[in-house]
């Protein structure tokens, strides 16, 4: 169904709804009817020439997530020609599925969503495909048929995991300890999410190349400070002689550092444990600068501009790539001062 036909149908639906409201309101408060006309006047006509995007964000669990949301809201603004409908799923897949069904019934032009986990999307994305609405994944991917989405914009999470492993190799080599045994524990993010799957498998790919390295335990910290502290406390109770902590986001790292300190240990360049963290929010970069976090693997949330650019390509009928990776760095005490002053989040 052509986009203009969809828009005409959408405008007719809204017009009929407005007429119904007017008829009902007529019997009641006249002055209120005037304000209803004023309030609803913008919606159908203003949206007319805009690109209507339904955006299902998975939650608000971290500074990274809030920055990701803000980046998309700023890029897909009315000033830039977009009508963005934002839905926060509060970490529940059923809320994302409900939001996507809502976008389909409203005949949006595009559906953008950050899937909480990789599985469970076939049915609702098949409905979107049958409705002729392109789906764009941001931040995280889905498992299953690739024809259910047009493109992916985000990070190469497996490469992020390899980056952590390669940094650890270089760090041990530089201090002449590459052949020493390492007892490693991991704090993982939301189970089944691309971030957790990719960072775990990428890091393990490097660890498995070193017989003297062992991941002795891992705990699920759900990307939050509270769960990160609980998970680290459990790892400390159950494991002695931990040499390395790999935490799959900065919120869990902040919680883990509290638990480590309460157990009487320290982290970082001069600490009892090497600490590697993911995301690279400002507070974490400051801890890198103070030597408390050894290495920060950046995960770049600023994806809004690239998303707007890809949508404009689609609007122009141009072909787009199946995936777009944002640029990311690895921060250590050697380079973090170059980036801290301008870190906006
Ligand atoms: C990464 C993103 C992760 C971040 C966390 O792309 O999915 O989710 O690393 C966030 O901070 O909660």
Tab-separated table of N, CA, C and O in Angstrom, residues 166-288:
chain	number	residue	atom	x	y	z
A	166	UNK	N	41.749	-8.571	23.970
A	166	UNK	CA	43.027	-8.114	23.388
A	166	UNK	C	43.726	-7.116	24.319
A	166	UNK	O	44.945	-7.123	24.476
A	167	UNK	N	42.907	-6.258	24.976
A	167	UNK	CA	43.549	-5.314	25.901
A	167	UNK	C	44.222	-6.083	27.028
A	167	UNK	O	45.365	-5.793	27.425
A	168	UNK	N	43.539	-7.105	27.560
A	168	UNK	CA	44.089	-7.886	28.675
A	168	UNK	C	45.381	-8.575	28.254
A	168	UNK	O	46.372	-8.602	29.000
A	169	UNK	N	45.405	-9.101	27.020
A	169	UNK	CA	46.641	-9.729	26.494
A	169	UNK	C	47.777	-8.700	26.494
A	169	UNK	O	48.877	-8.954	26.995
A	170	UNK	N	47.493	-7.524	25.910
A	170	UNK	CA	48.550	-6.493	25.793
A	170	UNK	C	49.025	-6.052	27.177
A	170	UNK	O	50.230	-5.838	27.407
A	171	UNK	N	48.060	-5.932	28.106
A	171	UNK	CA	48.408	-5.469	29.468
A	171	UNK	C	49.318	-6.478	30.159
A	171	UNK	O	50.353	-6.116	30.725
A	172	UNK	N	48.973	-7.764	30.051
A	172	UNK	CA	49.796	-8.806	30.693
A	172	UNK	C	51.164	-8.903	30.013
A	172	UNK	O	52.185	-9.088	30.679
A	173	UNK	N	51.153	-8.789	28.664
A	173	UNK	CA	52.421	-8.880	27.934
A	173	UNK	C	53.344	-7.730	28.342
A	173	UNK	O	54.531	-7.943	28.631
A	174	UNK	N	52.768	-6.514	28.420
A	174	UNK	CA	53.579	-5.313	28.722
A	174	UNK	C	54.255	-5.452	30.089
A	174	UNK	O	55.378	-4.998	30.297
A	175	UNK	N	53.585	-6.117	31.018
A	175	UNK	CA	54.194	-6.244	32.355
A	175	UNK	C	54.814	-7.617	32.561
A	175	UNK	O	55.050	-8.039	33.689
A	176	UNK	N	55.080	-8.320	31.443
A	176	UNK	CA	55.833	-9.560	31.487
A	176	UNK	C	55.122	-10.682	32.219
A	176	UNK	O	55.749	-11.570	32.789
A	177	UNK	N	53.766	-10.651	32.209
A	177	UNK	CA	53.026	-11.652	32.993
A	177	UNK	C	52.037	-12.422	32.116
A	177	UNK	O	51.069	-12.984	32.618
A	178	UNK	N	52.289	-12.442	30.783
A	178	UNK	CA	51.328	-13.082	29.876
A	178	UNK	C	51.170	-14.570	30.197
A	178	UNK	O	50.102	-15.147	30.008
A	179	UNK	N	52.196	-15.210	30.717
A	179	UNK	CA	52.100	-16.655	30.969
A	179	UNK	C	51.650	-16.996	32.386
A	179	UNK	O	51.574	-18.158	32.769
A	180	UNK	N	51.361	-15.925	33.159
A	180	UNK	CA	50.881	-16.191	34.530
A	180	UNK	C	49.402	-16.577	34.505
A	180	UNK	O	48.659	-16.114	33.636
A	181	UNK	N	48.945	-17.418	35.459
A	181	UNK	CA	47.523	-17.782	35.486
A	181	UNK	C	46.660	-16.570	35.842
A	181	UNK	O	47.088	-15.710	36.608
A	182	UNK	N	45.483	-16.507	35.219
A	182	UNK	CA	44.525	-15.447	35.549
A	182	UNK	C	43.185	-16.094	35.897
A	182	UNK	O	42.673	-16.912	35.131
A	183	UNK	N	42.634	-15.747	37.071
A	183	UNK	CA	41.294	-16.217	37.484
A	183	UNK	C	40.342	-15.048	37.254
A	183	UNK	O	40.447	-14.009	37.892
A	184	UNK	N	39.412	-15.265	36.313
A	184	UNK	CA	38.547	-14.176	35.813
A	184	UNK	C	37.102	-14.426	36.219
A	184	UNK	O	36.613	-15.564	36.147
A	185	UNK	N	36.413	-13.366	36.659
A	185	UNK	CA	34.956	-13.457	36.856
A	185	UNK	C	34.292	-12.426	35.954
A	185	UNK	O	34.890	-11.385	35.629
A	186	UNK	N	33.040	-12.717	35.549
A	186	UNK	CA	32.320	-11.819	34.637
A	186	UNK	C	30.965	-11.447	35.229
A	186	UNK	O	30.273	-12.295	35.823
A	187	UNK	N	30.608	-10.165	35.078
A	187	UNK	CA	29.251	-9.687	35.400
A	187	UNK	C	28.555	-9.487	34.060
A	187	UNK	O	28.981	-8.658	33.243
A	188	UNK	N	27.478	-10.262	33.833
A	188	UNK	CA	26.849	-10.185	32.516
A	188	UNK	C	25.586	-9.328	32.567
A	188	UNK	O	24.946	-9.202	33.623
A	189	UNK	N	25.220	-8.775	31.403
A	189	UNK	CA	24.002	-7.979	31.286
A	189	UNK	C	22.785	-8.863	31.032
A	189	UNK	O	22.829	-10.075	31.238
A	190	UNK	N	21.715	-8.239	30.575
A	190	UNK	CA	20.443	-8.929	30.364
A	190	UNK	C	20.621	-10.191	29.522
A	190	UNK	O	21.120	-10.128	28.401
A	191	UNK	N	20.265	-11.339	30.112
A	191	UNK	CA	20.510	-12.624	29.444
A	191	UNK	C	19.744	-12.701	28.125
A	191	UNK	O	18.570	-12.330	28.038
A	192	UNK	N	20.464	-13.117	27.084
A	192	UNK	CA	19.826	-13.257	25.767
A	192	UNK	C	19.823	-11.980	24.952
A	192	UNK	O	19.343	-11.954	23.821
A	193	UNK	N	20.413	-10.909	25.548
A	193	UNK	CA	20.513	-9.659	24.767
A	193	UNK	C	21.778	-9.704	23.913
A	193	UNK	O	22.750	-10.396	24.256
A	194	UNK	N	21.770	-8.949	22.817
A	194	UNK	CA	22.934	-8.940	21.929
A	194	UNK	C	24.179	-8.487	22.671
A	194	UNK	O	25.279	-9.005	22.448
A	195	UNK	N	24.000	-7.535	23.591
A	195	UNK	CA	25.146	-7.034	24.360
A	195	UNK	C	25.755	-8.160	25.199
A	195	UNK	O	26.968	-8.358	25.211
A	196	UNK	N	24.901	-8.908	25.881
A	196	UNK	CA	25.420	-10.000	26.732
A	196	UNK	C	25.993	-11.109	25.874
A	196	UNK	O	27.111	-11.588	26.116
A	197	UNK	N	25.306	-11.532	24.836
A	197	UNK	CA	25.776	-12.619	23.970
A	197	UNK	C	27.092	-12.249	23.294
A	197	UNK	O	28.084	-12.985	23.339
A	198	UNK	N	27.128	-11.063	22.692
A	198	UNK	CA	28.307	-10.652	21.918
A	198	UNK	C	29.521	-10.414	22.791
A	198	UNK	O	30.625	-10.905	22.503
A	199	UNK	N	29.336	-9.677	23.891
A	199	UNK	CA	30.491	-9.367	24.744
A	199	UNK	C	31.050	-10.647	25.386
A	199	UNK	O	32.256	-10.832	25.509
A	200	UNK	N	30.141	-11.567	25.766
A	200	UNK	CA	30.607	-12.826	26.374
A	200	UNK	C	31.356	-13.671	25.355
A	200	UNK	O	32.472	-14.139	25.614
A	201	UNK	N	30.789	-13.832	24.158
A	201	UNK	CA	31.423	-14.731	23.175
A	201	UNK	C	32.717	-14.124	22.623
A	201	UNK	O	33.717	-14.837	22.443
A	202	UNK	N	32.726	-12.813	22.426
A	202	UNK	CA	33.948	-12.172	21.907
A	202	UNK	C	35.086	-12.260	22.902
A	202	UNK	O	36.237	-12.563	22.550
A	203	UNK	N	34.774	-12.015	24.192
A	203	UNK	CA	35.820	-12.078	25.233
A	203	UNK	C	36.316	-13.517	25.380
A	203	UNK	O	37.521	-13.780	25.428
A	204	UNK	N	35.371	-14.468	25.364
A	204	UNK	CA	35.760	-15.877	25.535
A	204	UNK	C	36.636	-16.350	24.377
A	204	UNK	O	37.553	-17.159	24.561
A	205	UNK	N	36.409	-15.795	23.175
A	205	UNK	CA	37.217	-16.177	21.996
A	205	UNK	C	38.691	-15.907	22.273
A	205	UNK	O	39.565	-16.701	21.905
A	206	UNK	N	38.993	-14.831	22.979
A	206	UNK	CA	40.398	-14.507	23.289
A	206	UNK	C	40.880	-15.331	24.483
A	206	UNK	O	41.977	-15.901	24.487
A	207	UNK	N	40.027	-15.426	25.522
A	207	UNK	CA	40.411	-16.188	26.723
A	207	UNK	C	40.788	-17.624	26.346
A	207	UNK	O	41.780	-18.178	26.848
A	208	UNK	N	40.026	-18.210	25.424
A	208	UNK	CA	40.249	-19.628	25.066
A	208	UNK	C	41.601	-19.842	24.380
A	208	UNK	O	42.068	-20.969	24.249
A	209	UNK	N	42.244	-18.749	23.983
A	209	UNK	CA	43.574	-18.871	23.351
A	209	UNK	C	44.691	-18.899	24.413
A	209	UNK	O	45.869	-19.006	24.082
A	210	UNK	N	44.271	-18.808	25.700
A	210	UNK	CA	45.284	-18.793	26.782
A	210	UNK	C	44.937	-19.883	27.789
A	210	UNK	O	44.009	-19.732	28.585
A	211	UNK	N	45.716	-20.978	27.769
A	211	UNK	CA	45.429	-22.103	28.691
A	211	UNK	C	45.541	-21.681	30.147
A	211	UNK	O	44.923	-22.270	31.022
A	212	UNK	N	46.354	-20.637	30.403
A	212	UNK	CA	46.569	-20.213	31.800
A	212	UNK	C	45.511	-19.211	32.283
A	212	UNK	O	45.592	-18.699	33.383
A	213	UNK	N	44.530	-18.907	31.426
A	213	UNK	CA	43.440	-18.015	31.836
A	213	UNK	C	42.181	-18.851	32.041
A	213	UNK	O	41.900	-19.765	31.236
A	214	UNK	N	41.402	-18.501	33.090
A	214	UNK	CA	40.158	-19.258	33.319
A	214	UNK	C	39.044	-18.319	33.793
A	214	UNK	O	39.263	-17.528	34.707
A	215	UNK	N	37.895	-18.412	33.160
A	215	UNK	CA	36.712	-17.699	33.676
A	215	UNK	C	36.111	-18.614	34.740
A	215	UNK	O	35.469	-19.614	34.431
A	216	UNK	N	36.393	-18.312	36.015
A	216	UNK	CA	36.011	-19.235	37.103
A	216	UNK	C	34.530	-19.117	37.466
A	216	UNK	O	33.942	-20.036	38.027
A	217	UNK	N	33.922	-17.956	37.156
A	217	UNK	CA	32.484	-17.808	37.477
A	217	UNK	C	31.947	-16.566	36.779
A	217	UNK	O	32.701	-15.656	36.418
A	218	UNK	N	30.613	-16.575	36.572
A	218	UNK	CA	29.969	-15.357	36.075
A	218	UNK	C	28.597	-15.235	36.724
A	218	UNK	O	27.984	-16.216	37.114
A	219	UNK	N	28.187	-13.989	36.883
A	219	UNK	CA	26.887	-13.733	37.516
A	219	UNK	C	26.142	-12.695	36.680
A	219	UNK	O	26.738	-11.788	36.102
A	220	UNK	N	24.838	-12.777	36.717
A	220	UNK	CA	23.982	-11.905	35.935
A	220	UNK	C	23.665	-10.647	36.731
A	220	UNK	O	23.175	-10.743	37.860
A	221	UNK	N	24.004	-9.472	36.165
A	221	UNK	CA	23.788	-8.231	36.905
A	221	UNK	C	22.782	-7.304	36.258
A	221	UNK	O	22.546	-6.206	36.739
A	222	UNK	N	22.180	-7.727	35.145
A	222	UNK	CA	21.056	-7.021	34.508
A	222	UNK	C	21.328	-5.563	34.159
A	222	UNK	O	20.416	-4.742	34.115
A	223	UNK	N	22.564	-5.184	34.004
A	223	UNK	CA	22.962	-3.821	33.595
A	223	UNK	C	22.607	-2.750	34.622
A	223	UNK	O	22.497	-1.576	34.272
A	224	UNK	N	22.376	-3.134	35.895
A	224	UNK	CA	22.034	-2.108	36.888
A	224	UNK	C	23.042	-2.085	38.033
A	224	UNK	O	23.722	-3.084	38.303
A	225	UNK	N	23.097	-0.933	38.763
A	225	UNK	CA	24.025	-0.775	39.888
A	225	UNK	C	23.686	-1.774	41.001
A	225	UNK	O	24.565	-2.512	41.497
A	226	UNK	N	22.402	-1.843	41.353
A	226	UNK	CA	21.999	-2.690	42.493
A	226	UNK	C	22.306	-4.155	42.215
A	226	UNK	O	22.953	-4.847	43.013
A	227	UNK	N	21.868	-4.625	41.034
A	227	UNK	CA	22.087	-6.048	40.708
A	227	UNK	C	23.589	-6.320	40.500
A	227	UNK	O	24.084	-7.391	40.807
A	228	UNK	N	24.306	-5.303	40.013
A	228	UNK	CA	25.743	-5.481	39.834
A	228	UNK	C	26.444	-5.673	41.162
A	228	UNK	O	27.329	-6.545	41.319
A	229	UNK	N	26.018	-4.906	42.169
A	229	UNK	CA	26.630	-5.041	43.506
A	229	UNK	C	26.277	-6.401	44.112
A	229	UNK	O	27.165	-7.100	44.645
A	230	UNK	N	25.011	-6.811	43.995
A	230	UNK	CA	24.588	-8.109	44.541
A	230	UNK	C	25.373	-9.246	43.880
A	230	UNK	O	25.880	-10.151	44.540
A	231	UNK	N	25.499	-9.155	42.550
A	231	UNK	CA	26.173	-10.237	41.799
A	231	UNK	C	27.643	-10.324	42.195
A	231	UNK	O	28.187	-11.422	42.408
A	232	UNK	N	28.284	-9.155	42.341
A	232	UNK	CA	29.719	-9.148	42.699
A	232	UNK	C	29.911	-9.671	44.124
A	232	UNK	O	30.841	-10.434	44.402
A	233	UNK	N	29.008	-9.292	45.022
A	233	UNK	CA	29.113	-9.777	46.413
A	233	UNK	C	29.012	-11.301	46.444
A	233	UNK	O	29.754	-11.983	47.161
A	234	UNK	N	28.113	-11.831	45.599
A	234	UNK	CA	27.960	-13.299	45.541
A	234	UNK	C	29.246	-13.937	44.996
A	234	UNK	O	29.756	-14.932	45.548
A	235	UNK	N	29.820	-13.337	43.955
A	235	UNK	CA	31.063	-13.887	43.378
A	235	UNK	C	32.199	-13.854	44.413
A	235	UNK	O	32.990	-14.797	44.508
A	236	UNK	N	32.232	-12.798	45.217
A	236	UNK	CA	33.301	-12.689	46.221
A	236	UNK	C	33.127	-13.723	47.343
A	236	UNK	O	34.096	-14.250	47.884
A	237	UNK	N	31.852	-14.010	47.664
A	237	UNK	CA	31.603	-15.009	48.703
A	237	UNK	C	32.003	-16.398	48.227
A	237	UNK	O	32.524	-17.219	48.984
A	238	UNK	N	31.829	-16.639	46.922
A	238	UNK	CA	32.000	-18.004	46.406
A	238	UNK	C	33.367	-18.248	45.786
A	238	UNK	O	33.729	-19.378	45.473
A	239	UNK	N	34.146	-17.172	45.552
A	239	UNK	CA	35.432	-17.365	44.856
A	239	UNK	C	36.545	-16.559	45.540
A	239	UNK	O	36.374	-15.374	45.814
A	240	UNK	N	37.647	-17.248	45.787
A	240	UNK	CA	38.809	-16.543	46.342
A	240	UNK	C	39.773	-16.223	45.196
A	240	UNK	O	39.649	-16.744	44.103
A	241	UNK	N	40.732	-15.343	45.470
A	241	UNK	CA	41.812	-15.067	44.506
A	241	UNK	C	41.277	-14.687	43.121
A	241	UNK	O	41.622	-15.317	42.106
A	242	UNK	N	40.402	-13.710	43.072
A	242	UNK	CA	39.934	-13.204	41.773
A	242	UNK	C	40.984	-12.218	41.249
A	242	UNK	O	41.348	-11.266	41.941
A	243	UNK	N	41.479	-12.443	40.018
A	243	UNK	CA	42.501	-11.550	39.443
A	243	UNK	C	41.880	-10.481	38.531
A	243	UNK	O	42.395	-9.365	38.443
A	244	UNK	N	40.778	-10.881	37.822
A	244	UNK	CA	40.194	-9.958	36.828
A	244	UNK	C	38.667	-9.955	36.969
A	244	UNK	O	38.060	-11.028	37.102
A	245	UNK	N	38.078	-8.752	36.946
A	245	UNK	CA	36.616	-8.609	36.873
A	245	UNK	C	36.284	-7.948	35.544
A	245	UNK	O	36.813	-6.873	35.224
A	246	UNK	N	35.424	-8.618	34.740
A	246	UNK	CA	34.943	-8.034	33.479
A	246	UNK	C	33.460	-7.745	33.658
A	246	UNK	O	32.669	-8.667	33.877
A	247	UNK	N	33.103	-6.460	33.621
A	247	UNK	CA	31.716	-6.059	33.880
A	247	UNK	C	31.095	-5.479	32.608
A	247	UNK	O	31.653	-4.543	32.011
A	248	UNK	N	29.966	-6.018	32.167
A	248	UNK	CA	29.432	-5.705	30.838
A	248	UNK	C	28.672	-4.383	30.743
A	248	UNK	O	28.083	-4.088	29.705
A	249	UNK	N	28.668	-3.559	31.778
A	249	UNK	CA	28.314	-2.148	31.624
A	249	UNK	C	28.703	-1.366	32.864
A	249	UNK	O	28.940	-1.945	33.933
A	250	UNK	N	28.768	-0.035	32.720
A	250	UNK	CA	29.322	0.790	33.804
A	250	UNK	C	28.442	0.787	35.045
A	250	UNK	O	28.971	0.855	36.176
A	251	UNK	N	27.132	0.711	34.874
A	251	UNK	CA	26.275	0.678	36.086
A	251	UNK	C	26.647	-0.535	36.954
A	251	UNK	O	26.841	-0.418	38.172
A	252	UNK	N	26.795	-1.698	36.331
A	252	UNK	CA	27.166	-2.879	37.130
A	252	UNK	C	28.553	-2.703	37.732
A	252	UNK	O	28.820	-3.133	38.861
A	253	UNK	N	29.428	-2.034	36.998
A	253	UNK	CA	30.793	-1.778	37.508
A	253	UNK	C	30.757	-0.932	38.778
A	253	UNK	O	31.442	-1.231	39.757
A	254	UNK	N	29.912	0.124	38.765
A	254	UNK	CA	29.838	0.991	39.945
A	254	UNK	C	29.359	0.190	41.154
A	254	UNK	O	29.889	0.305	42.256
A	255	UNK	N	28.373	-0.682	40.932
A	255	UNK	CA	27.878	-1.517	42.034
A	255	UNK	C	28.919	-2.530	42.477
A	255	UNK	O	29.149	-2.738	43.679
A	256	UNK	N	29.614	-3.118	41.501
A	256	UNK	CA	30.638	-4.129	41.825
A	256	UNK	C	31.770	-3.518	42.643
A	256	UNK	O	32.276	-4.138	43.605
A	257	UNK	N	32.152	-2.289	42.319
A	257	UNK	CA	33.253	-1.625	43.044
A	257	UNK	C	32.878	-1.434	44.507
A	257	UNK	O	33.725	-1.569	45.398
A	258	UNK	N	31.599	-1.138	44.771
A	258	UNK	CA	31.153	-1.009	46.173
A	258	UNK	C	31.319	-2.355	46.894
A	258	UNK	O	31.874	-2.430	47.999
A	259	UNK	N	30.897	-3.427	46.242
A	259	UNK	CA	30.972	-4.765	46.864
A	259	UNK	C	32.434	-5.161	47.091
A	259	UNK	O	32.788	-5.702	48.150
A	260	UNK	N	33.276	-4.874	46.118
A	260	UNK	CA	34.703	-5.217	46.237
A	260	UNK	C	35.334	-4.465	47.406
A	260	UNK	O	36.061	-5.032	48.230
A	261	UNK	N	34.991	-3.184	47.483
A	261	UNK	CA	35.550	-2.359	48.579
A	261	UNK	C	35.056	-2.869	49.947
A	261	UNK	O	35.845	-3.018	50.887
A	262	UNK	N	33.759	-3.194	50.020
A	262	UNK	CA	33.190	-3.696	51.288
A	262	UNK	C	33.814	-5.025	51.699
A	262	UNK	O	33.871	-5.368	52.875
A	263	UNK	N	34.329	-5.768	50.696
A	263	UNK	CA	34.981	-7.055	51.006
A	263	UNK	C	36.457	-6.871	51.347
A	263	UNK	O	37.189	-7.822	51.609
A	264	UNK	N	36.911	-5.587	51.283
A	264	UNK	CA	38.296	-5.297	51.676
A	264	UNK	C	39.312	-5.385	50.556
A	264	UNK	O	40.520	-5.449	50.809
A	265	UNK	N	38.830	-5.352	49.315
A	265	UNK	CA	39.750	-5.419	48.181
A	265	UNK	C	39.715	-4.102	47.388
A	265	UNK	O	38.863	-3.246	47.610
A	266	UNK	N	40.674	-3.978	46.443
A	266	UNK	CA	40.736	-2.780	45.605
A	266	UNK	C	40.832	-3.192	44.133
A	266	UNK	O	41.134	-4.363	43.832
A	267	UNK	N	40.573	-2.223	43.254
A	267	UNK	CA	40.632	-2.509	41.800
A	267	UNK	C	41.569	-1.496	41.130
A	267	UNK	O	41.911	-0.472	41.694
A	268	UNK	N	41.947	-1.839	39.874
A	268	UNK	CA	42.669	-0.876	39.052
A	268	UNK	C	44.159	-1.110	38.991
A	268	UNK	O	44.671	-2.175	39.337
A	269	UNK	N	44.842	-0.054	38.544
A	269	UNK	CA	46.269	-0.144	38.211
A	269	UNK	C	47.088	-0.615	39.415
A	269	UNK	O	48.010	-1.435	39.293
A	270	UNK	N	46.732	-0.148	40.617
A	270	UNK	CA	47.496	-0.528	41.808
A	270	UNK	C	46.654	-1.423	42.712
A	270	UNK	O	46.944	-1.592	43.889
A	271	UNK	N	45.555	-2.006	42.153
A	271	UNK	CA	44.614	-2.737	43.002
A	271	UNK	C	44.851	-4.236	43.024
A	271	UNK	O	45.725	-4.768	42.333
A	272	UNK	N	44.000	-4.906	43.822
A	272	UNK	CA	44.067	-6.375	43.912
A	272	UNK	C	43.528	-7.022	42.629
A	272	UNK	O	43.931	-8.144	42.288
A	273	UNK	N	42.584	-6.334	41.980
A	273	UNK	CA	41.927	-6.925	40.808
A	273	UNK	C	41.995	-5.976	39.611
A	273	UNK	O	41.787	-4.766	39.773
A	274	UNK	N	42.239	-6.540	38.444
A	274	UNK	CA	42.124	-5.800	37.184
A	274	UNK	C	40.627	-5.640	36.907
A	274	UNK	O	39.863	-6.600	37.069
A	275	UNK	N	40.201	-4.423	36.536
A	275	UNK	CA	38.779	-4.171	36.290
A	275	UNK	C	38.583	-3.639	34.867
A	275	UNK	O	39.167	-2.619	34.489
A	276	UNK	N	37.789	-4.375	34.091
A	276	UNK	CA	37.454	-3.986	32.714
A	276	UNK	C	35.956	-3.719	32.659
A	276	UNK	O	35.175	-4.513	33.191
A	277	UNK	N	35.550	-2.594	32.071
A	277	UNK	CA	34.128	-2.238	32.023
A	277	UNK	C	33.732	-1.833	30.602
A	277	UNK	O	34.587	-1.477	29.777
A	278	UNK	N	32.427	-1.866	30.322
A	278	UNK	CA	31.895	-1.505	28.991
A	278	UNK	C	30.978	-0.287	29.099
A	278	UNK	O	30.316	-0.110	30.129
A	279	UNK	N	30.876	0.485	28.144
A	279	UNK	CA	30.056	1.658	27.847
A	279	UNK	C	30.927	2.897	27.693
A	279	UNK	O	30.930	3.513	26.639
A	280	UNK	N	31.593	3.328	28.786
A	280	UNK	CA	32.425	4.534	28.677
A	280	UNK	C	31.669	5.817	28.981
A	280	UNK	O	31.883	6.852	28.347
A	281	UNK	N	30.749	5.740	29.970
A	281	UNK	CA	30.090	6.993	30.388
A	281	UNK	C	31.103	7.829	31.173
A	281	UNK	O	32.104	7.317	31.683
A	282	UNK	N	30.799	9.108	31.318
A	282	UNK	CA	31.749	10.057	31.915
A	282	UNK	C	32.265	9.618	33.289
A	282	UNK	O	33.460	9.626	33.553
A	283	UNK	N	31.338	9.186	34.166
A	283	UNK	CA	31.763	8.782	35.524
A	283	UNK	C	32.753	7.631	35.471
A	283	UNK	O	33.666	7.533	36.310
A	284	UNK	N	32.605	6.760	34.507
A	284	UNK	CA	33.536	5.627	34.379
A	284	UNK	C	34.887	6.108	33.847
A	284	UNK	O	35.947	5.679	34.324
A	285	UNK	N	34.841	7.039	32.888
A	285	UNK	CA	36.111	7.559	32.347
A	285	UNK	C	36.907	8.269	33.439
A	285	UNK	O	38.141	8.215	33.474
A	286	UNK	N	36.185	8.916	34.362
A	286	UNK	CA	36.889	9.578	35.485
A	286	UNK	C	37.574	8.543	36.380
A	286	UNK	O	38.669	8.754	36.888
A	287	UNK	N	36.943	7.359	36.533
A	287	UNK	CA	37.565	6.284	37.326
A	287	UNK	C	38.758	5.681	36.581
A	287	UNK	O	39.728	5.247	37.196
A	288	UNK	N	38.696	5.684	35.259
A	288	UNK	CA	39.874	5.246	34.467
A	288	UNK	C	41.024	6.229	34.723
A	288	UNK	O	42.153	5.843	34.999
